[in-house]
mmCIF file with all atom_site columns, C-alpha atoms and ligand atoms in Angstrom:
data_model
loop_
_atom_site.group_PDB
_atom_site.id
_atom_site.type_symbol
_atom_site.label_atom_id
_atom_site.label_alt_id
_atom_site.label_comp_id
_atom_site.label_asym_id
_atom_site.label_entity_id
_atom_site.label_seq_id
_atom_site.pdbx_PDB_ins_code
_atom_site.Cartn_x
_atom_site.Cartn_y
_atom_site.Cartn_z
_atom_site.occupancy
_atom_site.B_iso_or_equiv
_atom_site.pdbx_formal_charge
_atom_site.auth_seq_id
_atom_site.auth_comp_id
_atom_site.auth_asym_id
_atom_site.auth_atom_id
_atom_site.pdbx_PDB_model_num
ATOM   1   C CA . UNK A 1 1   ? 100.754 114.589 122.437 1.00 73.00 ? 1   UNK A CA 1
ATOM   2   C CA . UNK A 1 2   ? 99.584  111.379 120.801 1.00 77.00 ? 2   UNK A CA 1
ATOM   3   C CA . UNK A 1 3   ? 96.991  109.356 122.704 1.00 75.00 ? 3   UNK A CA 1
ATOM   4   C CA . UNK A 1 4   ? 97.151  105.647 123.163 1.00 83.00 ? 4   UNK A CA 1
ATOM   5   C CA . UNK A 1 5   ? 94.645  103.360 124.990 1.00 82.00 ? 5   UNK A CA 1
ATOM   6   C CA . UNK A 1 6   ? 94.146  99.516  124.856 1.00 80.00 ? 6   UNK A CA 1
ATOM   7   C CA . UNK A 1 7   ? 91.197  97.372  125.967 1.00 78.00 ? 7   UNK A CA 1
ATOM   8   C CA . UNK A 1 8   ? 91.623  95.527  129.214 1.00 65.00 ? 8   UNK A CA 1
ATOM   9   C CA . UNK A 1 9   ? 89.603  92.685  127.655 1.00 58.00 ? 9   UNK A CA 1
ATOM   10  C CA . UNK A 1 10  ? 92.470  90.928  125.878 1.00 51.00 ? 10  UNK A CA 1
ATOM   11  C CA . UNK A 1 11  ? 93.827  88.878  128.826 1.00 54.00 ? 11  UNK A CA 1
ATOM   12  C CA . UNK A 1 12  ? 90.628  86.855  128.759 1.00 54.00 ? 12  UNK A CA 1
ATOM   13  C CA . UNK A 1 13  ? 88.859  86.542  125.248 1.00 57.00 ? 13  UNK A CA 1
ATOM   14  C CA . UNK A 1 14  ? 91.007  88.449  122.616 1.00 50.00 ? 14  UNK A CA 1
ATOM   15  C CA . UNK A 1 15  ? 91.112  86.536  119.216 1.00 86.00 ? 15  UNK A CA 1
ATOM   16  C CA . UNK A 1 16  ? 90.927  89.612  116.948 1.00 96.00 ? 16  UNK A CA 1
ATOM   17  C CA . UNK A 1 17  ? 93.311  92.778  117.135 1.00 98.00 ? 17  UNK A CA 1
ATOM   18  C CA . UNK A 1 18  ? 91.832  96.038  115.964 1.00 98.00 ? 18  UNK A CA 1
ATOM   19  C CA . UNK A 1 19  ? 93.389  99.385  115.946 1.00 98.00 ? 19  UNK A CA 1
ATOM   20  C CA . UNK A 1 20  ? 91.180  102.518 115.795 1.00 98.00 ? 20  UNK A CA 1
ATOM   21  C CA . UNK A 1 21  ? 93.316  105.424 114.422 1.00 98.00 ? 21  UNK A CA 1
ATOM   22  C CA . UNK A 1 22  ? 92.134  108.985 114.705 1.00 98.00 ? 22  UNK A CA 1
ATOM   23  C CA . UNK A 1 23  ? 93.770  112.107 113.175 1.00 98.00 ? 23  UNK A CA 1
ATOM   24  C CA . UNK A 1 24  ? 93.973  115.553 113.803 1.00 98.00 ? 24  UNK A CA 1
ATOM   25  C CA . UNK A 1 25  ? 91.710  117.539 116.023 1.00 98.00 ? 25  UNK A CA 1
ATOM   26  C CA . UNK A 1 26  ? 89.832  114.268 116.920 1.00 98.00 ? 26  UNK A CA 1
ATOM   27  C CA . UNK A 1 27  ? 91.403  114.636 120.571 1.00 98.00 ? 27  UNK A CA 1
ATOM   28  C CA . UNK A 1 28  ? 88.929  117.458 120.833 1.00 97.00 ? 28  UNK A CA 1
ATOM   29  C CA . UNK A 1 29  ? 85.777  115.412 120.335 1.00 98.00 ? 29  UNK A CA 1
ATOM   30  C CA . UNK A 1 30  ? 83.282  116.325 122.879 1.00 97.00 ? 30  UNK A CA 1
ATOM   31  C CA . UNK A 1 31  ? 84.146  119.981 122.889 1.00 97.00 ? 31  UNK A CA 1
ATOM   32  C CA . UNK A 1 32  ? 84.928  120.593 119.299 1.00 96.00 ? 32  UNK A CA 1
ATOM   33  C CA . UNK A 1 33  ? 82.213  121.785 117.143 1.00 97.00 ? 33  UNK A CA 1
ATOM   34  C CA . UNK A 1 34  ? 79.564  119.702 119.155 1.00 97.00 ? 34  UNK A CA 1
ATOM   35  C CA . UNK A 1 35  ? 76.764  120.401 116.669 1.00 97.00 ? 35  UNK A CA 1
ATOM   36  C CA . UNK A 1 36  ? 78.730  118.521 114.043 1.00 97.00 ? 36  UNK A CA 1
ATOM   37  C CA . UNK A 1 37  ? 80.641  116.001 116.015 1.00 98.00 ? 37  UNK A CA 1
ATOM   38  C CA . UNK A 1 38  ? 78.657  115.484 119.184 1.00 97.00 ? 38  UNK A CA 1
ATOM   39  C CA . UNK A 1 39  ? 79.201  115.789 122.901 1.00 97.00 ? 39  UNK A CA 1
ATOM   40  C CA . UNK A 1 40  ? 80.896  112.694 123.864 1.00 98.00 ? 40  UNK A CA 1
ATOM   41  C CA . UNK A 1 41  ? 84.659  112.347 124.237 1.00 97.00 ? 41  UNK A CA 1
ATOM   42  C CA . UNK A 1 42  ? 86.460  109.606 122.365 1.00 98.00 ? 42  UNK A CA 1
ATOM   43  C CA . UNK A 1 43  ? 87.890  108.264 125.515 1.00 97.00 ? 43  UNK A CA 1
ATOM   44  C CA . UNK A 1 44  ? 84.366  107.696 127.135 1.00 97.00 ? 44  UNK A CA 1
ATOM   45  C CA . UNK A 1 45  ? 83.302  106.172 123.747 1.00 98.00 ? 45  UNK A CA 1
ATOM   46  C CA . UNK A 1 46  ? 86.267  103.903 123.732 1.00 98.00 ? 46  UNK A CA 1
ATOM   47  C CA . UNK A 1 47  ? 85.430  102.596 127.222 1.00 98.00 ? 47  UNK A CA 1
ATOM   48  C CA . UNK A 1 48  ? 81.868  101.609 125.678 1.00 98.00 ? 48  UNK A CA 1
ATOM   49  C CA . UNK A 1 49  ? 83.464  99.851  122.715 1.00 98.00 ? 49  UNK A CA 1
ATOM   50  C CA . UNK A 1 50  ? 85.595  97.737  124.894 1.00 97.00 ? 50  UNK A CA 1
ATOM   51  C CA . UNK A 1 51  ? 82.607  96.622  126.916 1.00 97.00 ? 51  UNK A CA 1
ATOM   52  C CA . UNK A 1 52  ? 80.579  96.023  123.737 1.00 97.00 ? 52  UNK A CA 1
ATOM   53  C CA . UNK A 1 53  ? 83.234  93.909  122.114 1.00 97.00 ? 53  UNK A CA 1
ATOM   54  C CA . UNK A 1 54  ? 84.926  91.916  124.665 1.00 95.00 ? 54  UNK A CA 1
ATOM   55  C CA . UNK A 1 55  ? 86.278  89.258  122.153 1.00 93.00 ? 55  UNK A CA 1
ATOM   56  C CA . UNK A 1 56  ? 88.317  91.865  120.337 1.00 96.00 ? 56  UNK A CA 1
ATOM   57  C CA . UNK A 1 57  ? 91.663  93.499  121.435 1.00 96.00 ? 57  UNK A CA 1
ATOM   58  C CA . UNK A 1 58  ? 90.984  97.034  120.849 1.00 98.00 ? 58  UNK A CA 1
ATOM   59  C CA . UNK A 1 59  ? 93.701  99.717  120.581 1.00 98.00 ? 59  UNK A CA 1
ATOM   60  C CA . UNK A 1 60  ? 93.082  103.400 120.204 1.00 98.00 ? 60  UNK A CA 1
ATOM   61  C CA . UNK A 1 61  ? 95.799  105.859 118.807 1.00 98.00 ? 61  UNK A CA 1
ATOM   62  C CA . UNK A 1 62  ? 95.243  109.423 117.819 1.00 98.00 ? 62  UNK A CA 1
ATOM   63  C CA . UNK A 1 63  ? 97.656  111.877 116.725 1.00 98.00 ? 63  UNK A CA 1
ATOM   64  C CA . UNK A 1 64  ? 97.578  115.437 115.388 1.00 98.00 ? 64  UNK A CA 1
ATOM   65  C CA . UNK A 1 65  ? 100.756 114.482 113.175 1.00 98.00 ? 65  UNK A CA 1
ATOM   66  C CA . UNK A 1 66  ? 100.692 112.975 109.786 1.00 98.00 ? 66  UNK A CA 1
ATOM   67  C CA . UNK A 1 67  ? 104.011 111.196 110.223 1.00 98.00 ? 67  UNK A CA 1
ATOM   68  C CA . UNK A 1 68  ? 103.034 109.579 113.561 1.00 98.00 ? 68  UNK A CA 1
ATOM   69  C CA . UNK A 1 69  ? 99.700  108.238 111.946 1.00 99.00 ? 69  UNK A CA 1
ATOM   70  C CA . UNK A 1 70  ? 101.989 106.676 109.221 1.00 99.00 ? 70  UNK A CA 1
ATOM   71  C CA . UNK A 1 71  ? 104.303 105.286 111.599 1.00 98.00 ? 71  UNK A CA 1
ATOM   72  C CA . UNK A 1 72  ? 101.344 103.717 113.418 1.00 99.00 ? 72  UNK A CA 1
ATOM   73  C CA . UNK A 1 73  ? 100.080 102.249 110.164 1.00 99.00 ? 73  UNK A CA 1
ATOM   74  C CA . UNK A 1 74  ? 103.511 100.641 109.629 1.00 98.00 ? 74  UNK A CA 1
ATOM   75  C CA . UNK A 1 75  ? 103.659 99.226  113.153 1.00 98.00 ? 75  UNK A CA 1
ATOM   76  C CA . UNK A 1 76  ? 100.317 97.459  113.058 1.00 98.00 ? 76  UNK A CA 1
ATOM   77  C CA . UNK A 1 77  ? 99.796  96.941  109.503 1.00 98.00 ? 77  UNK A CA 1
ATOM   78  C CA . UNK A 1 78  ? 101.240 93.493  108.967 1.00 98.00 ? 78  UNK A CA 1
ATOM   79  C CA . UNK A 1 79  ? 100.091 91.937  112.179 1.00 98.00 ? 79  UNK A CA 1
ATOM   80  C CA . UNK A 1 80  ? 96.755  93.367  113.228 1.00 98.00 ? 80  UNK A CA 1
ATOM   81  C CA . UNK A 1 81  ? 93.263  91.962  111.792 1.00 98.00 ? 81  UNK A CA 1
ATOM   82  C CA . UNK A 1 82  ? 91.885  95.412  111.207 1.00 98.00 ? 82  UNK A CA 1
ATOM   83  C CA . UNK A 1 83  ? 92.265  99.134  111.256 1.00 99.00 ? 83  UNK A CA 1
ATOM   84  C CA . UNK A 1 84  ? 89.305  101.713 111.712 1.00 99.00 ? 84  UNK A CA 1
ATOM   85  C CA . UNK A 1 85  ? 90.582  104.893 110.612 1.00 99.00 ? 85  UNK A CA 1
ATOM   86  C CA . UNK A 1 86  ? 89.292  108.586 110.963 1.00 98.00 ? 86  UNK A CA 1
ATOM   87  C CA . UNK A 1 87  ? 92.221  110.612 109.379 1.00 99.00 ? 87  UNK A CA 1
ATOM   88  C CA . UNK A 1 88  ? 90.317  113.902 109.874 1.00 98.00 ? 88  UNK A CA 1
ATOM   89  C CA . UNK A 1 89  ? 91.399  116.725 107.509 1.00 98.00 ? 89  UNK A CA 1
ATOM   90  C CA . UNK A 1 90  ? 94.241  114.463 106.176 1.00 98.00 ? 90  UNK A CA 1
ATOM   91  C CA . UNK A 1 91  ? 91.690  112.442 104.489 1.00 98.00 ? 91  UNK A CA 1
ATOM   92  C CA . UNK A 1 92  ? 91.352  115.245 101.870 1.00 98.00 ? 92  UNK A CA 1
ATOM   93  C CA . UNK A 1 93  ? 95.088  116.127 101.481 1.00 98.00 ? 93  UNK A CA 1
ATOM   94  C CA . UNK A 1 94  ? 97.266  113.094 102.326 1.00 98.00 ? 94  UNK A CA 1
ATOM   95  C CA . UNK A 1 95  ? 98.770  111.061 99.492  1.00 98.00 ? 95  UNK A CA 1
ATOM   96  C CA . UNK A 1 96  ? 101.244 109.865 101.956 1.00 99.00 ? 96  UNK A CA 1
ATOM   97  C CA . UNK A 1 97  ? 98.776  108.260 104.382 1.00 99.00 ? 97  UNK A CA 1
ATOM   98  C CA . UNK A 1 98  ? 97.030  106.602 101.251 1.00 99.00 ? 98  UNK A CA 1
ATOM   99  C CA . UNK A 1 99  ? 100.364 105.292 100.232 1.00 99.00 ? 99  UNK A CA 1
ATOM   100 C CA . UNK A 1 100 ? 100.767 103.756 103.744 1.00 99.00 ? 100 UNK A CA 1
ATOM   101 C CA . UNK A 1 101 ? 97.467  102.180 103.724 1.00 99.00 ? 101 UNK A CA 1
ATOM   102 C CA . UNK A 1 102 ? 98.110  100.742 100.412 1.00 99.00 ? 102 UNK A CA 1
ATOM   103 C CA . UNK A 1 103 ? 101.588 99.552  101.483 1.00 98.00 ? 103 UNK A CA 1
ATOM   104 C CA . UNK A 1 104 ? 100.347 97.458  104.444 1.00 99.00 ? 104 UNK A CA 1
ATOM   105 C CA . UNK A 1 105 ? 98.481  94.228  104.637 1.00 98.00 ? 105 UNK A CA 1
ATOM   106 C CA . UNK A 1 106 ? 95.785  94.727  107.231 1.00 98.00 ? 106 UNK A CA 1
ATOM   107 C CA . UNK A 1 107 ? 92.530  96.077  105.795 1.00 98.00 ? 107 UNK A CA 1
ATOM   108 C CA . UNK A 1 108 ? 91.466  99.537  106.713 1.00 99.00 ? 108 UNK A CA 1
ATOM   109 C CA . UNK A 1 109 ? 87.919  100.836 106.904 1.00 99.00 ? 109 UNK A CA 1
ATOM   110 C CA . UNK A 1 110 ? 87.607  104.621 106.799 1.00 99.00 ? 110 UNK A CA 1
ATOM   111 C CA . UNK A 1 111 ? 85.058  106.240 109.183 1.00 99.00 ? 111 UNK A CA 1
ATOM   112 C CA . UNK A 1 112 ? 83.917  109.962 109.096 1.00 98.00 ? 112 UNK A CA 1
ATOM   113 C CA . UNK A 1 113 ? 81.741  111.062 112.034 1.00 98.00 ? 113 UNK A CA 1
ATOM   114 C CA . UNK A 1 114 ? 79.994  113.657 109.937 1.00 98.00 ? 114 UNK A CA 1
ATOM   115 C CA . UNK A 1 115 ? 78.530  113.261 106.534 1.00 98.00 ? 115 UNK A CA 1
ATOM   116 C CA . UNK A 1 116 ? 81.352  114.878 104.564 1.00 98.00 ? 116 UNK A CA 1
ATOM   117 C CA . UNK A 1 117 ? 79.374  114.988 101.355 1.00 98.00 ? 117 UNK A CA 1
ATOM   118 C CA . UNK A 1 118 ? 76.795  117.385 102.850 1.00 98.00 ? 118 UNK A CA 1
ATOM   119 C CA . UNK A 1 119 ? 79.711  119.842 103.853 1.00 98.00 ? 119 UNK A CA 1
ATOM   120 C CA . UNK A 1 120 ? 82.023  122.096 101.968 1.00 98.00 ? 120 UNK A CA 1
ATOM   121 C CA . UNK A 1 121 ? 83.276  120.774 98.684  1.00 98.00 ? 121 UNK A CA 1
ATOM   122 C CA . UNK A 1 122 ? 87.056  120.264 99.834  1.00 98.00 ? 122 UNK A CA 1
ATOM   123 C CA . UNK A 1 123 ? 85.460  117.379 102.226 1.00 98.00 ? 123 UNK A CA 1
ATOM   124 C CA . UNK A 1 124 ? 84.045  115.635 99.179  1.00 98.00 ? 124 UNK A CA 1
ATOM   125 C CA . UNK A 1 125 ? 87.201  113.908 98.143  1.00 98.00 ? 125 UNK A CA 1
ATOM   126 C CA . UNK A 1 126 ? 89.040  111.268 100.081 1.00 98.00 ? 126 UNK A CA 1
ATOM   127 C CA . UNK A 1 127 ? 92.401  110.354 98.987  1.00 98.00 ? 127 UNK A CA 1
ATOM   128 C CA . UNK A 1 128 ? 92.117  107.316 101.328 1.00 98.00 ? 128 UNK A CA 1
ATOM   129 C CA . UNK A 1 129 ? 88.726  105.811 100.069 1.00 98.00 ? 129 UNK A CA 1
ATOM   130 C CA . UNK A 1 130 ? 90.267  104.057 97.050  1.00 98.00 ? 130 UNK A CA 1
ATOM   131 C CA . UNK A 1 131 ? 92.861  102.101 99.167  1.00 98.00 ? 131 UNK A CA 1
ATOM   132 C CA . UNK A 1 132 ? 90.429  101.194 102.003 1.00 98.00 ? 132 UNK A CA 1
ATOM   133 C CA . UNK A 1 133 ? 88.024  98.013  102.218 1.00 98.00 ? 133 UNK A CA 1
ATOM   134 C CA . UNK A 1 134 ? 85.241  100.587 102.529 1.00 98.00 ? 134 UNK A CA 1
ATOM   135 C CA . UNK A 1 135 ? 83.864  103.954 104.196 1.00 98.00 ? 135 UNK A CA 1
ATOM   136 C CA . UNK A 1 136 ? 81.451  104.653 106.476 1.00 98.00 ? 136 UNK A CA 1
ATOM   137 C CA . UNK A 1 137 ? 80.451  108.390 106.555 1.00 98.00 ? 137 UNK A CA 1
ATOM   138 C CA . UNK A 1 138 ? 77.747  110.497 108.489 1.00 98.00 ? 138 UNK A CA 1
ATOM   139 C CA . UNK A 1 139 ? 76.598  107.973 111.161 1.00 98.00 ? 139 UNK A CA 1
ATOM   140 C CA . UNK A 1 140 ? 78.236  109.596 114.068 1.00 98.00 ? 140 UNK A CA 1
ATOM   141 C CA . UNK A 1 141 ? 80.405  107.521 116.429 1.00 98.00 ? 141 UNK A CA 1
ATOM   142 C CA . UNK A 1 142 ? 78.214  104.611 115.529 1.00 98.00 ? 142 UNK A CA 1
ATOM   143 C CA . UNK A 1 143 ? 80.545  104.339 112.569 1.00 98.00 ? 143 UNK A CA 1
ATOM   144 C CA . UNK A 1 144 ? 83.235  103.032 114.448 1.00 98.00 ? 144 UNK A CA 1
ATOM   145 C CA . UNK A 1 145 ? 80.960  100.477 115.963 1.00 98.00 ? 145 UNK A CA 1
ATOM   146 C CA . UNK A 1 146 ? 79.825  99.377  112.725 1.00 98.00 ? 146 UNK A CA 1
ATOM   147 C CA . UNK A 1 147 ? 83.285  99.201  111.220 1.00 98.00 ? 147 UNK A CA 1
ATOM   148 C CA . UNK A 1 148 ? 84.396  96.809  114.083 1.00 98.00 ? 148 UNK A CA 1
ATOM   149 C CA . UNK A 1 149 ? 81.246  94.676  113.550 1.00 98.00 ? 149 UNK A CA 1
ATOM   150 C CA . UNK A 1 150 ? 82.213  94.348  109.901 1.00 98.00 ? 150 UNK A CA 1
ATOM   151 C CA . UNK A 1 151 ? 85.718  93.111  110.741 1.00 98.00 ? 151 UNK A CA 1
ATOM   152 C CA . UNK A 1 152 ? 84.163  90.639  113.052 1.00 97.00 ? 152 UNK A CA 1
ATOM   153 C CA . UNK A 1 153 ? 81.677  89.077  110.544 1.00 95.00 ? 153 UNK A CA 1
ATOM   154 C CA . UNK A 1 154 ? 84.051  88.854  107.614 1.00 91.00 ? 154 UNK A CA 1
HETATM 155 C C1 . DQA G 2 .   ? 85.875  114.257 109.853 1.00 53.07 ? 1   DQA G C1 1
HETATM 156 C C2 . DQA G 2 .   ? 85.545  114.966 108.616 1.00 53.07 ? 1   DQA G C2 1
HETATM 157 C C3 . DQA G 2 .   ? 86.818  115.882 108.172 1.00 53.07 ? 1   DQA G C3 1
HETATM 158 O O1 . DQA G 2 .   ? 86.488  116.660 107.041 1.00 53.07 ? 1   DQA G O1 1
HETATM 159 C C4 . DQA G 2 .   ? 87.200  116.845 109.134 1.00 53.07 ? 1   DQA G C4 1
HETATM 160 O O2 . DQA G 2 .   ? 88.512  117.334 108.881 1.00 53.07 ? 1   DQA G O2 1
HETATM 161 C C5 . DQA G 2 .   ? 87.482  116.123 110.492 1.00 53.07 ? 1   DQA G C5 1
HETATM 162 C C6 . DQA G 2 .   ? 86.599  115.086 110.901 1.00 53.07 ? 1   DQA G C6 1
HETATM 163 C C7 . DQA G 2 .   ? 84.864  113.612 110.432 1.00 53.07 ? 1   DQA G C7 1
HETATM 164 O O3 . DQA G 2 .   ? 84.956  112.553 111.129 1.00 53.07 ? 1   DQA G O3 1
HETATM 165 O O4 . DQA G 2 .   ? 83.522  113.825 110.321 1.00 53.07 ? 1   DQA G O4 1
HETATM 166 O O5 . DQA G 2 .   ? 88.417  116.253 111.216 1.00 53.07 ? 1   DQA G O5 1
HETATM 167 O O6 . DQA G 2 .   ? 86.952  113.244 109.606 1.00 53.07 ? 1   DQA G O6 1
#
């Protein structure tokens, strides 16, 4: 099942619209390999993000399905101000997601919770990096926060 959450802040302040897009297995954050990905669920982290960035209209979408991620990129990619994308393992396999990012107008920042360069060699290559504005790797969940801060400051 896909997960969708939106911030409650937007009524009062929102000027900027940012989507956080998480790919496969990231719905298991908090219980999945906690030594690598930590013990916090993304839902609880998303609550923190909404409080920290009241001026941003934040939306969170997670899917385990490549096509659903592509559909979401198409849906928001001509109207939102930024997309923070952790495509999970599709990072290392999906030309289709790379093409979707290349085809939209909204800039995308790639985030990885773990330092993929310290891990298996199949995680070292990202099909998405070349079509993203930049990448934040290995800084845990803080990477999402840094990406939002970058969108706010540009
Ligand atoms: C990940 C790294 C990927 O290699 C892995 O497949 C994930 C999570 C990360 O956030 O560190 O699912 O994107």
